[in-house]
Coordinates of C-alpha atoms in Angstrom, one line a residue:
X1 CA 15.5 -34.4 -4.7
X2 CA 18.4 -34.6 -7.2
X3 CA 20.2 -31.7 -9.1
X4 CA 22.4 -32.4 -12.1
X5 CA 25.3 -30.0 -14.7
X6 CA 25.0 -30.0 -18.2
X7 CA 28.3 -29.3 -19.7
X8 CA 28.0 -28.7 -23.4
X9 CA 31.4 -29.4 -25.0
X10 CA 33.0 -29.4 -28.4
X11 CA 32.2 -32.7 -29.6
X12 CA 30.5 -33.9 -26.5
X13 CA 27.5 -32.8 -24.1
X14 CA 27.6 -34.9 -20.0
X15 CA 25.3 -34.5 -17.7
X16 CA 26.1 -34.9 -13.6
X17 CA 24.1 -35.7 -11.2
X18 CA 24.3 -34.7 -7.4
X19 CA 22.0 -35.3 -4.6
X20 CA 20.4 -32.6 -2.6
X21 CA 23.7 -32.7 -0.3
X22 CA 26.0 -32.2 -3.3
X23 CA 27.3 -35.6 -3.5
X24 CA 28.5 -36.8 -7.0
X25 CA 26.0 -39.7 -8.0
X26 CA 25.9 -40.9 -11.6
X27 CA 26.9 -39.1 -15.1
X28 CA 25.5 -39.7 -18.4
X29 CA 27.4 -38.9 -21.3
X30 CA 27.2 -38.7 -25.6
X31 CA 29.2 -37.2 -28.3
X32 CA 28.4 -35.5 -31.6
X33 CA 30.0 -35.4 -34.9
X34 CA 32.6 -32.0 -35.6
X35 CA 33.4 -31.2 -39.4
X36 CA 36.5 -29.3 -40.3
X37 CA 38.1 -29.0 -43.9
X38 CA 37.7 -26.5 -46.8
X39 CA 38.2 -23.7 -44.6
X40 CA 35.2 -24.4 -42.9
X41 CA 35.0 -25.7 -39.0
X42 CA 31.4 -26.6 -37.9
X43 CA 29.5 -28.5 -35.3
X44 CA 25.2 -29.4 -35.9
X45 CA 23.2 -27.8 -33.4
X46 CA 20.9 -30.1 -33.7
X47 CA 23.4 -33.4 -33.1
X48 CA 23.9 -31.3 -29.8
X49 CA 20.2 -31.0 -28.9
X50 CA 20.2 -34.7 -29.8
X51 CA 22.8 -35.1 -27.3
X52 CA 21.8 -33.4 -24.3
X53 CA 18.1 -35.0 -24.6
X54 CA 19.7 -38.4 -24.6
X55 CA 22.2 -37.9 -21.8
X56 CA 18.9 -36.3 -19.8
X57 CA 16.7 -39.4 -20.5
X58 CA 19.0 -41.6 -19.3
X59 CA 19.4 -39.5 -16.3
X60 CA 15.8 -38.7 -16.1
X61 CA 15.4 -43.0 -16.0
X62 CA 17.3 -43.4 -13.1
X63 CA 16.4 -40.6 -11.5
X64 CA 12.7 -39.1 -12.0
X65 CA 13.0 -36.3 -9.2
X66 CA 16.0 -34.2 -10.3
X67 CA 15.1 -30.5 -9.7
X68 CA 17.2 -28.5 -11.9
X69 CA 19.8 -28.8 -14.5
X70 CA 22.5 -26.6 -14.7
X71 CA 23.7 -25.9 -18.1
X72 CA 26.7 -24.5 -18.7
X73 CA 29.0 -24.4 -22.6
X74 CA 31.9 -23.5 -24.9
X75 CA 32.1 -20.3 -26.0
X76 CA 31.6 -18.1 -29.3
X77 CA 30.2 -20.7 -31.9
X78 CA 26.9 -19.8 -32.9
X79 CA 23.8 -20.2 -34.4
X80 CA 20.8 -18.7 -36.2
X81 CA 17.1 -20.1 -35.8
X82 CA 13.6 -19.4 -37.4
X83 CA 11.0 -18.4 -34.6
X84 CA 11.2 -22.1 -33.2
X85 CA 14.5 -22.2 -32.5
X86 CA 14.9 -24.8 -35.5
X87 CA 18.9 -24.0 -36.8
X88 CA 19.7 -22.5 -40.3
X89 CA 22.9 -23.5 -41.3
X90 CA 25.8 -25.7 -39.5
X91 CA 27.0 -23.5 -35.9
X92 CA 30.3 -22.0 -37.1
X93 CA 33.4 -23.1 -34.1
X94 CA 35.5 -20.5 -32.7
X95 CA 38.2 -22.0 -34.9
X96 CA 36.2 -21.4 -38.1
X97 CA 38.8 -18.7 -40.3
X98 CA 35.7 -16.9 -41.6
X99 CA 35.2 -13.4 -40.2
X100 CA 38.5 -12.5 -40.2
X101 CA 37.6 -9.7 -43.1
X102 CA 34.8 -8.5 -41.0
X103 CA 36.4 -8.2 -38.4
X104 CA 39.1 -6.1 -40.2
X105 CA 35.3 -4.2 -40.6
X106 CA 34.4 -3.6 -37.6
X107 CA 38.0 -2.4 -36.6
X108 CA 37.8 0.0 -39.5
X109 CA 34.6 2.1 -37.6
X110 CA 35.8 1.4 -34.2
X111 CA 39.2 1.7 -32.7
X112 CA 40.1 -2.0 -31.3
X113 CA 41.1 -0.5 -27.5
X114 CA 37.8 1.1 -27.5
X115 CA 35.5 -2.3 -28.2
X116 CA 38.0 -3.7 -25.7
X117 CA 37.1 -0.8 -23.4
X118 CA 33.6 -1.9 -23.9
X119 CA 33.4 -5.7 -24.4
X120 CA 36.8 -7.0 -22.7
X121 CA 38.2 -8.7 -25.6
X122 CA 40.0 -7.6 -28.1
X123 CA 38.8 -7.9 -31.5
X124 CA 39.4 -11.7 -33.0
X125 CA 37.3 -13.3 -35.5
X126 CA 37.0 -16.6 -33.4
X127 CA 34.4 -14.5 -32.1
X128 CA 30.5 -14.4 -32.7
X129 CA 29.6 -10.7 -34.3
X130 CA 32.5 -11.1 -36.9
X131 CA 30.8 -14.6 -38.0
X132 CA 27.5 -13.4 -37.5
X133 CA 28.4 -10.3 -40.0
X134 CA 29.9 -13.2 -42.1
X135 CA 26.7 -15.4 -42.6
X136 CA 24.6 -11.6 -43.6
X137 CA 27.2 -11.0 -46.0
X138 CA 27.4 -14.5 -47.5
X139 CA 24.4 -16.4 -46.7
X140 CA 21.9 -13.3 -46.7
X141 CA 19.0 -15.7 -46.9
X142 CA 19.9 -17.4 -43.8
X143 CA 20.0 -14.0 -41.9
X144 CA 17.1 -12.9 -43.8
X145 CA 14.8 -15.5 -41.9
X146 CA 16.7 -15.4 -38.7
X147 CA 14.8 -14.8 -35.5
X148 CA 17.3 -15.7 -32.9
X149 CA 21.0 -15.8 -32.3
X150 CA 22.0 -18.6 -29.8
X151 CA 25.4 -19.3 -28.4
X152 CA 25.2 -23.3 -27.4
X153 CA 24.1 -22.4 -23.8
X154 CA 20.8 -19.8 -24.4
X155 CA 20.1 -22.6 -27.8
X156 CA 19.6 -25.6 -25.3
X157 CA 18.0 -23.2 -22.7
X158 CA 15.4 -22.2 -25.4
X159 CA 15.0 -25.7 -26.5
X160 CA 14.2 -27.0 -22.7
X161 CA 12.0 -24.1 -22.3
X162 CA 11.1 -21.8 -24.6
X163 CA 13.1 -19.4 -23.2
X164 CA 15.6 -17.1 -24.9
X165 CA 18.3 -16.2 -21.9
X166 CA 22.2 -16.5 -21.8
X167 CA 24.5 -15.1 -18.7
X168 CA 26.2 -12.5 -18.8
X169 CA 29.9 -14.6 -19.0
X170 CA 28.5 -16.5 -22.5
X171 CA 27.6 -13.2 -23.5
X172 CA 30.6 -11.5 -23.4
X173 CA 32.0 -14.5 -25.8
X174 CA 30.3 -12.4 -28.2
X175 CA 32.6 -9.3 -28.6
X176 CA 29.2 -7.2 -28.9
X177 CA 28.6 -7.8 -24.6
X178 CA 29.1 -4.4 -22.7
X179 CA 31.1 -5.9 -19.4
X180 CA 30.3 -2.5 -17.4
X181 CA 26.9 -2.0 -18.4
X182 CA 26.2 -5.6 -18.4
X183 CA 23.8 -5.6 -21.3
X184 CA 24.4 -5.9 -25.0
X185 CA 26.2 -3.1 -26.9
X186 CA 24.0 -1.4 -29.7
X187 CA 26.4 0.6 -30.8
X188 CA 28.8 -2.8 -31.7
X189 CA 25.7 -4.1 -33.3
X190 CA 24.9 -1.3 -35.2
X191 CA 28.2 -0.8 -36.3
X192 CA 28.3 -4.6 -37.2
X193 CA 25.0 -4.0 -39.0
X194 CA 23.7 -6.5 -37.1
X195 CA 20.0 -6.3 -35.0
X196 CA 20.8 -6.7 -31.5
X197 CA 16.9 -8.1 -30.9
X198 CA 18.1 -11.7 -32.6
X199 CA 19.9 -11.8 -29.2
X200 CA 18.8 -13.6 -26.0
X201 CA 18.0 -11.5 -22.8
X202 CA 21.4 -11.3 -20.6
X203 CA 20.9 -12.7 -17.1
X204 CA 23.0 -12.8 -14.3
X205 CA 24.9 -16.1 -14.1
X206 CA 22.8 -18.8 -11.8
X207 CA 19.6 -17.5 -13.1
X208 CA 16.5 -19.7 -13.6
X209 CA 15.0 -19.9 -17.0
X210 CA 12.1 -21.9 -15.4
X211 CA 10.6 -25.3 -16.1
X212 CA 10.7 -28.1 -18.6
X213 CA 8.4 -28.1 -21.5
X214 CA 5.6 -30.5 -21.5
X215 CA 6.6 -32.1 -24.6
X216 CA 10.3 -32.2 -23.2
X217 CA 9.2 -33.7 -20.2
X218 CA 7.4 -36.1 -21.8
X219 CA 9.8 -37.0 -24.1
X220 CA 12.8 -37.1 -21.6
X221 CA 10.7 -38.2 -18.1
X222 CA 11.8 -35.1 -16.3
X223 CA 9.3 -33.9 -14.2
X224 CA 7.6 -30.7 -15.6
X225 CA 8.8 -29.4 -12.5
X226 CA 12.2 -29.3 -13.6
X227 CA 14.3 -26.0 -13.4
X228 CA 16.4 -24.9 -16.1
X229 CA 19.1 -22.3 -14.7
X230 CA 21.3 -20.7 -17.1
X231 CA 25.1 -21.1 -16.1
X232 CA 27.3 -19.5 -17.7
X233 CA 30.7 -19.8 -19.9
X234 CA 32.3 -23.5 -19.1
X235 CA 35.4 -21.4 -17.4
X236 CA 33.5 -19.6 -15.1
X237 CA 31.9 -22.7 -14.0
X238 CA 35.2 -24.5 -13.7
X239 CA 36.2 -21.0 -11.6
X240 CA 32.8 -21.6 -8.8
X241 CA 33.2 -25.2 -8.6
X242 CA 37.0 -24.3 -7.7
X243 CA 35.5 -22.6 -4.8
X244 CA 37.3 -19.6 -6.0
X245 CA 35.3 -16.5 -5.4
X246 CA 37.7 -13.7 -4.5
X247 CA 41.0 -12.5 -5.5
X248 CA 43.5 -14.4 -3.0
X249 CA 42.8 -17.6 -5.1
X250 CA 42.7 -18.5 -8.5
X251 CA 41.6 -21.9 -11.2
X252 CA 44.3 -23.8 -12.8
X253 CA 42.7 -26.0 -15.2
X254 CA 44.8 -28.7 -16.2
X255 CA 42.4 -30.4 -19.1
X256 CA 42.6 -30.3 -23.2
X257 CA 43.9 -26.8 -22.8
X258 CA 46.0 -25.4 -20.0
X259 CA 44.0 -22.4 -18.6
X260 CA 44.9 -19.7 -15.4
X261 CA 41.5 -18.1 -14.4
X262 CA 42.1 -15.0 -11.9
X263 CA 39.6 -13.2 -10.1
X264 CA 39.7 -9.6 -10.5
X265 CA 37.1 -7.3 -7.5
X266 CA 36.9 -4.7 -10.4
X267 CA 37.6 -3.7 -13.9
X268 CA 41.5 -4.4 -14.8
X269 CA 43.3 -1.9 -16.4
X270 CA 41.6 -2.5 -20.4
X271 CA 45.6 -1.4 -21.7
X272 CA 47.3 -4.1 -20.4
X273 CA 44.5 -7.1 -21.2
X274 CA 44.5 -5.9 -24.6
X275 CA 48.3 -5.7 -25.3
X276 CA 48.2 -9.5 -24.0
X277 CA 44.9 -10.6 -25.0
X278 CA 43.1 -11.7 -21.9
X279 CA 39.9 -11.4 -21.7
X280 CA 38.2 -9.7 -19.1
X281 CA 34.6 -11.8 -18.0
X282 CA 32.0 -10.6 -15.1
X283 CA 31.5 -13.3 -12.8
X284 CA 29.2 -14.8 -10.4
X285 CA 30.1 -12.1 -7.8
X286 CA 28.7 -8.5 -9.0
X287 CA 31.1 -6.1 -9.6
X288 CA 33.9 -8.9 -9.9
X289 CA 35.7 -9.9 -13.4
X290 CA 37.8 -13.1 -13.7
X291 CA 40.1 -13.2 -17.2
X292 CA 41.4 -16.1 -19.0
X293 CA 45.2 -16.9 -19.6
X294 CA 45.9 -20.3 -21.2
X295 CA 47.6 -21.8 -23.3
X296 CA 46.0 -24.2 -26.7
X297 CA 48.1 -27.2 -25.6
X298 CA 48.4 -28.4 -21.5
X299 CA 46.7 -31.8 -21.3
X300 CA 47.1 -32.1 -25.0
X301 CA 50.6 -31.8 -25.1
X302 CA 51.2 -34.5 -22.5
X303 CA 48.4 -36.8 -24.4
X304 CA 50.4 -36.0 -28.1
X305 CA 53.7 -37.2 -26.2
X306 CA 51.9 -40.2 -25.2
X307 CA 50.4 -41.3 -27.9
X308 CA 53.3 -40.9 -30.5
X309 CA 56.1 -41.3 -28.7
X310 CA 55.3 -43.3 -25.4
X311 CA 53.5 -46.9 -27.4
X312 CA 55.9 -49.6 -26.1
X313 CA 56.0 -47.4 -22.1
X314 CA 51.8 -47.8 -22.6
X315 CA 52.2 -51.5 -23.3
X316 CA 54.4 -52.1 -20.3
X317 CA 52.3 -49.6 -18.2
X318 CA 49.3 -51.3 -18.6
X319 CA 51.3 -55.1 -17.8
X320 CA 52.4 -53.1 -14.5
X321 CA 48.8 -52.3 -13.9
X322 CA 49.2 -48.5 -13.6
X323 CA 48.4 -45.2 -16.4
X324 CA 50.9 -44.8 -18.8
X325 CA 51.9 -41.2 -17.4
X326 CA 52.7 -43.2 -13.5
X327 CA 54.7 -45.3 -15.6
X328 CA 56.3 -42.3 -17.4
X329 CA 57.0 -40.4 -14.3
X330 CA 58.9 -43.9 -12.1
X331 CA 61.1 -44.2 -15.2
X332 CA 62.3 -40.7 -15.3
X333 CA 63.2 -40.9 -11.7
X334 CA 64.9 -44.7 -12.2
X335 CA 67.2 -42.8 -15.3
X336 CA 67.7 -40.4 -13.2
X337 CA 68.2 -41.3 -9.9
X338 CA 66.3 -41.2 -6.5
X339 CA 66.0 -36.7 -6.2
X340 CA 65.7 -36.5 -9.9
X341 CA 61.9 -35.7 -9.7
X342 CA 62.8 -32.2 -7.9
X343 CA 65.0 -31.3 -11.0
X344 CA 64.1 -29.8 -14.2
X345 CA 65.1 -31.7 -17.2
X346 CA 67.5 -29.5 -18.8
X347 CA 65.4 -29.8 -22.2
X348 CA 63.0 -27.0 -23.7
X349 CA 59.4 -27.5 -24.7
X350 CA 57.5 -24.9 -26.6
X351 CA 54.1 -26.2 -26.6
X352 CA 53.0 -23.6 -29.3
X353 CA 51.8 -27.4 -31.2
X354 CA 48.5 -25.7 -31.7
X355 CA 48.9 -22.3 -31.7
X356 CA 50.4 -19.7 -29.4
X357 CA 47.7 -18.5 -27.1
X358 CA 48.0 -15.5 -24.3
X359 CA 49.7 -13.6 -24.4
X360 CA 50.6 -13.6 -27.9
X361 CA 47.5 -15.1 -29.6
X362 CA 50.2 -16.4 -32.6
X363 CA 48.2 -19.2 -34.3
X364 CA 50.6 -19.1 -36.9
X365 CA 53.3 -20.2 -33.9
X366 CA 54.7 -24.1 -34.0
X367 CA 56.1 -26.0 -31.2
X368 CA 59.7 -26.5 -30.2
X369 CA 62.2 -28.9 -29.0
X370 CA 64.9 -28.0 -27.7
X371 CA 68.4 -29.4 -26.6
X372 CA 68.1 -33.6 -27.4
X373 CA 71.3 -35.7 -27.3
X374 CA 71.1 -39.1 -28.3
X375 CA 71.3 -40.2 -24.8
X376 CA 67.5 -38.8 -24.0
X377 CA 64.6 -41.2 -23.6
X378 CA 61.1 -40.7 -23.9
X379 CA 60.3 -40.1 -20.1
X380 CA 62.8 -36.8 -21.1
X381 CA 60.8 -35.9 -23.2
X382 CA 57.5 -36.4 -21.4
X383 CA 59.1 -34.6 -18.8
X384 CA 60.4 -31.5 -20.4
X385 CA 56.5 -31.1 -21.7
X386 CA 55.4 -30.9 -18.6
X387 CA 57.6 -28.3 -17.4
X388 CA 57.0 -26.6 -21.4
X389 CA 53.3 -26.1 -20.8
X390 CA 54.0 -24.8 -16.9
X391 CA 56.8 -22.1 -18.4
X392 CA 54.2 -21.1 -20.8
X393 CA 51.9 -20.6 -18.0
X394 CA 55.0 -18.5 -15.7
X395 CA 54.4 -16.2 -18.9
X396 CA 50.9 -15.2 -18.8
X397 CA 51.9 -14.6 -14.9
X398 CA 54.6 -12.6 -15.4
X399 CA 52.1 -10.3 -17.7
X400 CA 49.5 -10.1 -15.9
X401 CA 51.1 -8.8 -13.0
X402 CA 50.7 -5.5 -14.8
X403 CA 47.1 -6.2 -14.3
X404 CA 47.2 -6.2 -10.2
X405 CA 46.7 -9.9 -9.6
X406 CA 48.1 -11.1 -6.4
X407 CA 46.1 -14.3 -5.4
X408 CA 48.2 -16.5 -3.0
X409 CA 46.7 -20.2 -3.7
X410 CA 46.2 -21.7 -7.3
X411 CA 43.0 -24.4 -7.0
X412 CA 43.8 -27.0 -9.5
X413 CA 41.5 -28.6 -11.5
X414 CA 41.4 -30.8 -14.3
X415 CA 42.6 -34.5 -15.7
X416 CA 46.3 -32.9 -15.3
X417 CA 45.6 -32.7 -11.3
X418 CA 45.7 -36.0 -10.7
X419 CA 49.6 -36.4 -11.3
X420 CA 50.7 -35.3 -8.4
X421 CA 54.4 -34.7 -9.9
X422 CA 53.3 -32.9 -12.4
X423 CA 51.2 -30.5 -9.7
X424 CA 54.4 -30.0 -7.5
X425 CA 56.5 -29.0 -10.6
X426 CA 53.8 -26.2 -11.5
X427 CA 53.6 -25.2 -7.7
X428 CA 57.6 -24.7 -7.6
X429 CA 58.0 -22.9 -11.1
X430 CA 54.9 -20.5 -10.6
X431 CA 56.2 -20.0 -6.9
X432 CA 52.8 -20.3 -5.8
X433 CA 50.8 -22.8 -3.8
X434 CA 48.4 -25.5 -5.7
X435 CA 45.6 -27.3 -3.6
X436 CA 44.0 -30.0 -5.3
X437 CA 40.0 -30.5 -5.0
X438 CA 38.2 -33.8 -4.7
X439 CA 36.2 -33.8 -8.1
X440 CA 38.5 -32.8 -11.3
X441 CA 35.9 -31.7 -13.4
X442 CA 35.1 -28.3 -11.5
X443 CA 32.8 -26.8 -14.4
X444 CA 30.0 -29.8 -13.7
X445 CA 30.3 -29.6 -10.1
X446 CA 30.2 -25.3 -10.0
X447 CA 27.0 -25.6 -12.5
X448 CA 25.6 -28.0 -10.0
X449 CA 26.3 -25.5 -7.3
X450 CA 24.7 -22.2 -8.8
X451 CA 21.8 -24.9 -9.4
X452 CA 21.3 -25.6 -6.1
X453 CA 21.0 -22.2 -5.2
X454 CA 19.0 -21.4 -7.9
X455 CA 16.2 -24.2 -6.4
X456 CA 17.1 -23.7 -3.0
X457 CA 19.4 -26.5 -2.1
X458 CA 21.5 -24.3 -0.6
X459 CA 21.6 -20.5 0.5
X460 CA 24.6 -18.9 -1.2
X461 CA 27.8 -20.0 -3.0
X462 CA 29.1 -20.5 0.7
X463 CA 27.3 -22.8 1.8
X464 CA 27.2 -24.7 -1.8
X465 CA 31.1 -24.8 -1.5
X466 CA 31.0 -26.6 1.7
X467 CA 29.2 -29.2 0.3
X468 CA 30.8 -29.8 -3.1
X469 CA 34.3 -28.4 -2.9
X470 CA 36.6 -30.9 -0.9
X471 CA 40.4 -29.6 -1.1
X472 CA 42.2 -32.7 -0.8
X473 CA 46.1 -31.9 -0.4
X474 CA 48.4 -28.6 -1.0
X475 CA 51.3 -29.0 -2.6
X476 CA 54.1 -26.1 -1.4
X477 CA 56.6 -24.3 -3.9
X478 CA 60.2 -25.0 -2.5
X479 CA 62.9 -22.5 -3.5
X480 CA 65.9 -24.0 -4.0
X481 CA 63.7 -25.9 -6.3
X482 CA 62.4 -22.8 -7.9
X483 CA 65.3 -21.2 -8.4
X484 CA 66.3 -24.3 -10.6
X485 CA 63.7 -24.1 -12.8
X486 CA 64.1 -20.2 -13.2
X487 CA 67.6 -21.0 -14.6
X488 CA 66.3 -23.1 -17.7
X489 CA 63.2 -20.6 -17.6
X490 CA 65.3 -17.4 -18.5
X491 CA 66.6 -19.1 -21.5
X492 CA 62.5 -20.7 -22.0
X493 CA 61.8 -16.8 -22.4
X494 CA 63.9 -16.9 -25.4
X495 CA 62.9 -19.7 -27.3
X496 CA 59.5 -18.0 -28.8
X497 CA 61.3 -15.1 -30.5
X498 CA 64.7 -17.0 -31.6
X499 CA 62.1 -19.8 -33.5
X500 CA 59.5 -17.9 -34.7
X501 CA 60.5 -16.3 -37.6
X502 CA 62.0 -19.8 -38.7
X503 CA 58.6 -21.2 -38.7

């Protein structure tokens, strides 16, 4: 018996598969075309349904008795269907600009503490309801034979079978999601002019929508036996496959975006998330929130210095036989001198190069750099955005203090958590210990976990986690260290506001 993870991404959709014991086994993956331009950012709902059935028949080839599939997405972008789920129009991204008038709208009716009271974010129009209010307005046909609202997760779910469910932590992606209640807000949708029965049934994350259609099983070779278990947001996932379940310990997911995921035992003070824009999730664990604090451009970053400044160090990387960012890393200490990994660079990153995101939520916000002499080389540079996207994270730490966080290990996860420099500089500016896990891509392995449960692989998320989360090595903050970087980080803390209005 075999479970696997869907992840449904952006532009892609991978599937993972684990044996009964949790063991990573083989992975199947296929991406799908994204159109932005004219003010307009939108992704096919059906390419993605196109996706996910391949990557599940070449799974399903190879391995005919997988039990359940985990599925687990992105967040916000949404899409009305007729009655059989078919899509009306292109799924609007979270990056789409329209709704930002209807937002405005809903704003208007409702103070924006109070839907932040009652939904956990604060009103944005990268959110669903705003878009949703968009296509009535605009598109009125569209709405006028809508049947169903799907965020990516509940639309595959309801594809695979027949279903209409999404988890409570896709839900609240929504802004129309009561996080106390746990159910959907009428009084948002009404006031949104919205109806709230276009919306999927909320379910606890981890819960079973049942099996496979016959026709999907036929099509895909999945037996019609298969489980489909509704996951949940792709943070929340990253958060369980972490093994982070309480609030000593919390995610740091180094991938595309840089991204601090907390675990809060109840409902954080709604003033301070608000005045820094976190957003307040329920998790796995009943009566437990996690938030999000992140910033547009970790992994990103590092890839953009890379690729545009770094062409000759990949040439001569790849002669040496090791990744370009190894390669990056020796040099910097050969410049430098043997002890020169310990030290921070001197130079000052803002890695605002999409977008400020928590706590300021400034897309109109550039990137910075800050202090170059002609005597700086490119593994500077490389370094200094490093130690840019950690500062930015210090930030959102320093805020949500406010908040009563006080976990005392940081599980890191993520592409970026392979470099093992670039996880000790994080542990000594944060001031916190960082263990790093086997696997980097938690989200597969935690929707694989809550599978297992949900098909009765395993018992609980305990026993789950001591088959798929392996910590491999902890990396301790040193203070002398520390107190280096906190020197260059007091003037980091000024860099936002003496650039901003120049931008």
């Amino acid at each position: 018996m075999k479970i696997a993870g869907l992840d449904i991404g952006t532009t892609g959709c991978k599937l993972t598969v684990f044996s009964e014991e949790g063991k990573d086994i083989d992975r199947a993956y296929r991406d799908y075309p994204v159109t932005r331009g004219g003010g307009e950012h939108e992704v096919d709902a059906e390419s993605i349904m196109e996706g996910v059935l391949s990557v599940l028949s070449a799974m399903a080839e190879k391995y005919p008795d997988i039990r359940g599939i985990g599925v687990t997405s992105f967040g916000e972008t949404f899409v009305f269907t007729d009655g059989a789920g078919k899509p009306l129009h292109r799924a609007m991204l979270y990056t789409d600009p329209r709704g930002r008038e209807e937002c405005l709208e809903l704003t208007e009716k409702m103070d924006g503490r109070k839907i932040a009271a009652i939904t956990g974010l604060r009103p944005h129009e990268m959110y669903s309801l705003p878009k949703m209010m968009w296509i009535k307005k605009h598109r009125p046909q569209v709405y006028g034979q809508a049947k169903h609202a799907f965020l990516m997760e509940d639309y595959v779910v309801f594809q695979l079978t027949g279903k209409a469910q999404i988890d409570y932590s896709l839900a609240t992606r929504t802004m129309a999601f009561d996080i106390a209640s746990l159910g959907w807000s009428r009084e948002l949708f009404e006031l949104a002019g919205i109806d709230v029965s276009l919306m999927s049934e909320a379910v606890p994350v981890g819960t079973s929508a049942g099996s496979v259609l016959p026709g999907i099983a036929r099509q895909t070779g999945l037996s019609e036996k298969t489980q489909i278990v509704s996951i949940s947001h792709d943070q929340v996932a990253a958060a369980v496959g972490a093994g982070v379940f309480d609030a000593q310990t919390a995610v740091e997911g180094a991938g595309t975006v840089e991204c601090i995921t907390p675990v809060y035992e109840g409902l954080p003070p709604s003033d301070v998330m608000y005045d820094g824009y976190f957003s307040v999730v329920p998790y796995v664990i009943p009566g437990r929130y996690v938030c999000y604090a992140f910033s547009y451009t970790g992994g990103a970053l590092i890839q953009w210095c890379v690729d545009t400044l770094a062409k000759k160090e990949k040439e001569l990387a790849a002669e040496s036989g090791i990744s370009v960012h190894e390669y990056l890393e020796r040099e910097y200490v050969r410049e430098h001198g043997e002890g020169s990994a310990d030290k921070p660079s001197g130079l000052l990153v803002l890695p605002h190069f999409a977008g400020a995101a928590t706590p300021y939520m400034d897309t109109g916000s550039k990137g910075a750099l800050i202090g170059l002499t002609a005597a700086h080389t490119v593994s500077d540079i490389y370094r200094a955005c490093m130690e840019g996207v950690a500062y930015e994270m210090l930030v959102n730490l320093e805020w949500l203090k406010g908040s009563g966080i006080h976990f005392q290990m940081l599980h890191a996860t993520g592409g970026g958590a392979r470099s093992a420099v670039w996880t000790q500089m994080k542990a000594d500016i944060l001031n916190v210990p960082f263990t790093t896990l086997a696997t980097a891509n938690a989200g597969t392995v935690g929707s694989a976990m809550l599978t297992g449960i949900a098909v009765g692989c395993f018992q609980n998320l305990d026993e789950a986690a001591v088959h798929m989360v392996e910590k491999t090595k902890v990396y301790l903050p040193d203070e002398v260290r520390h107190e280096k970087y906190m020197e260059v980080y007091r003037r980091y803390r000024r860099v936002y506001d003496a650039v901003r209005g120049l931008m």
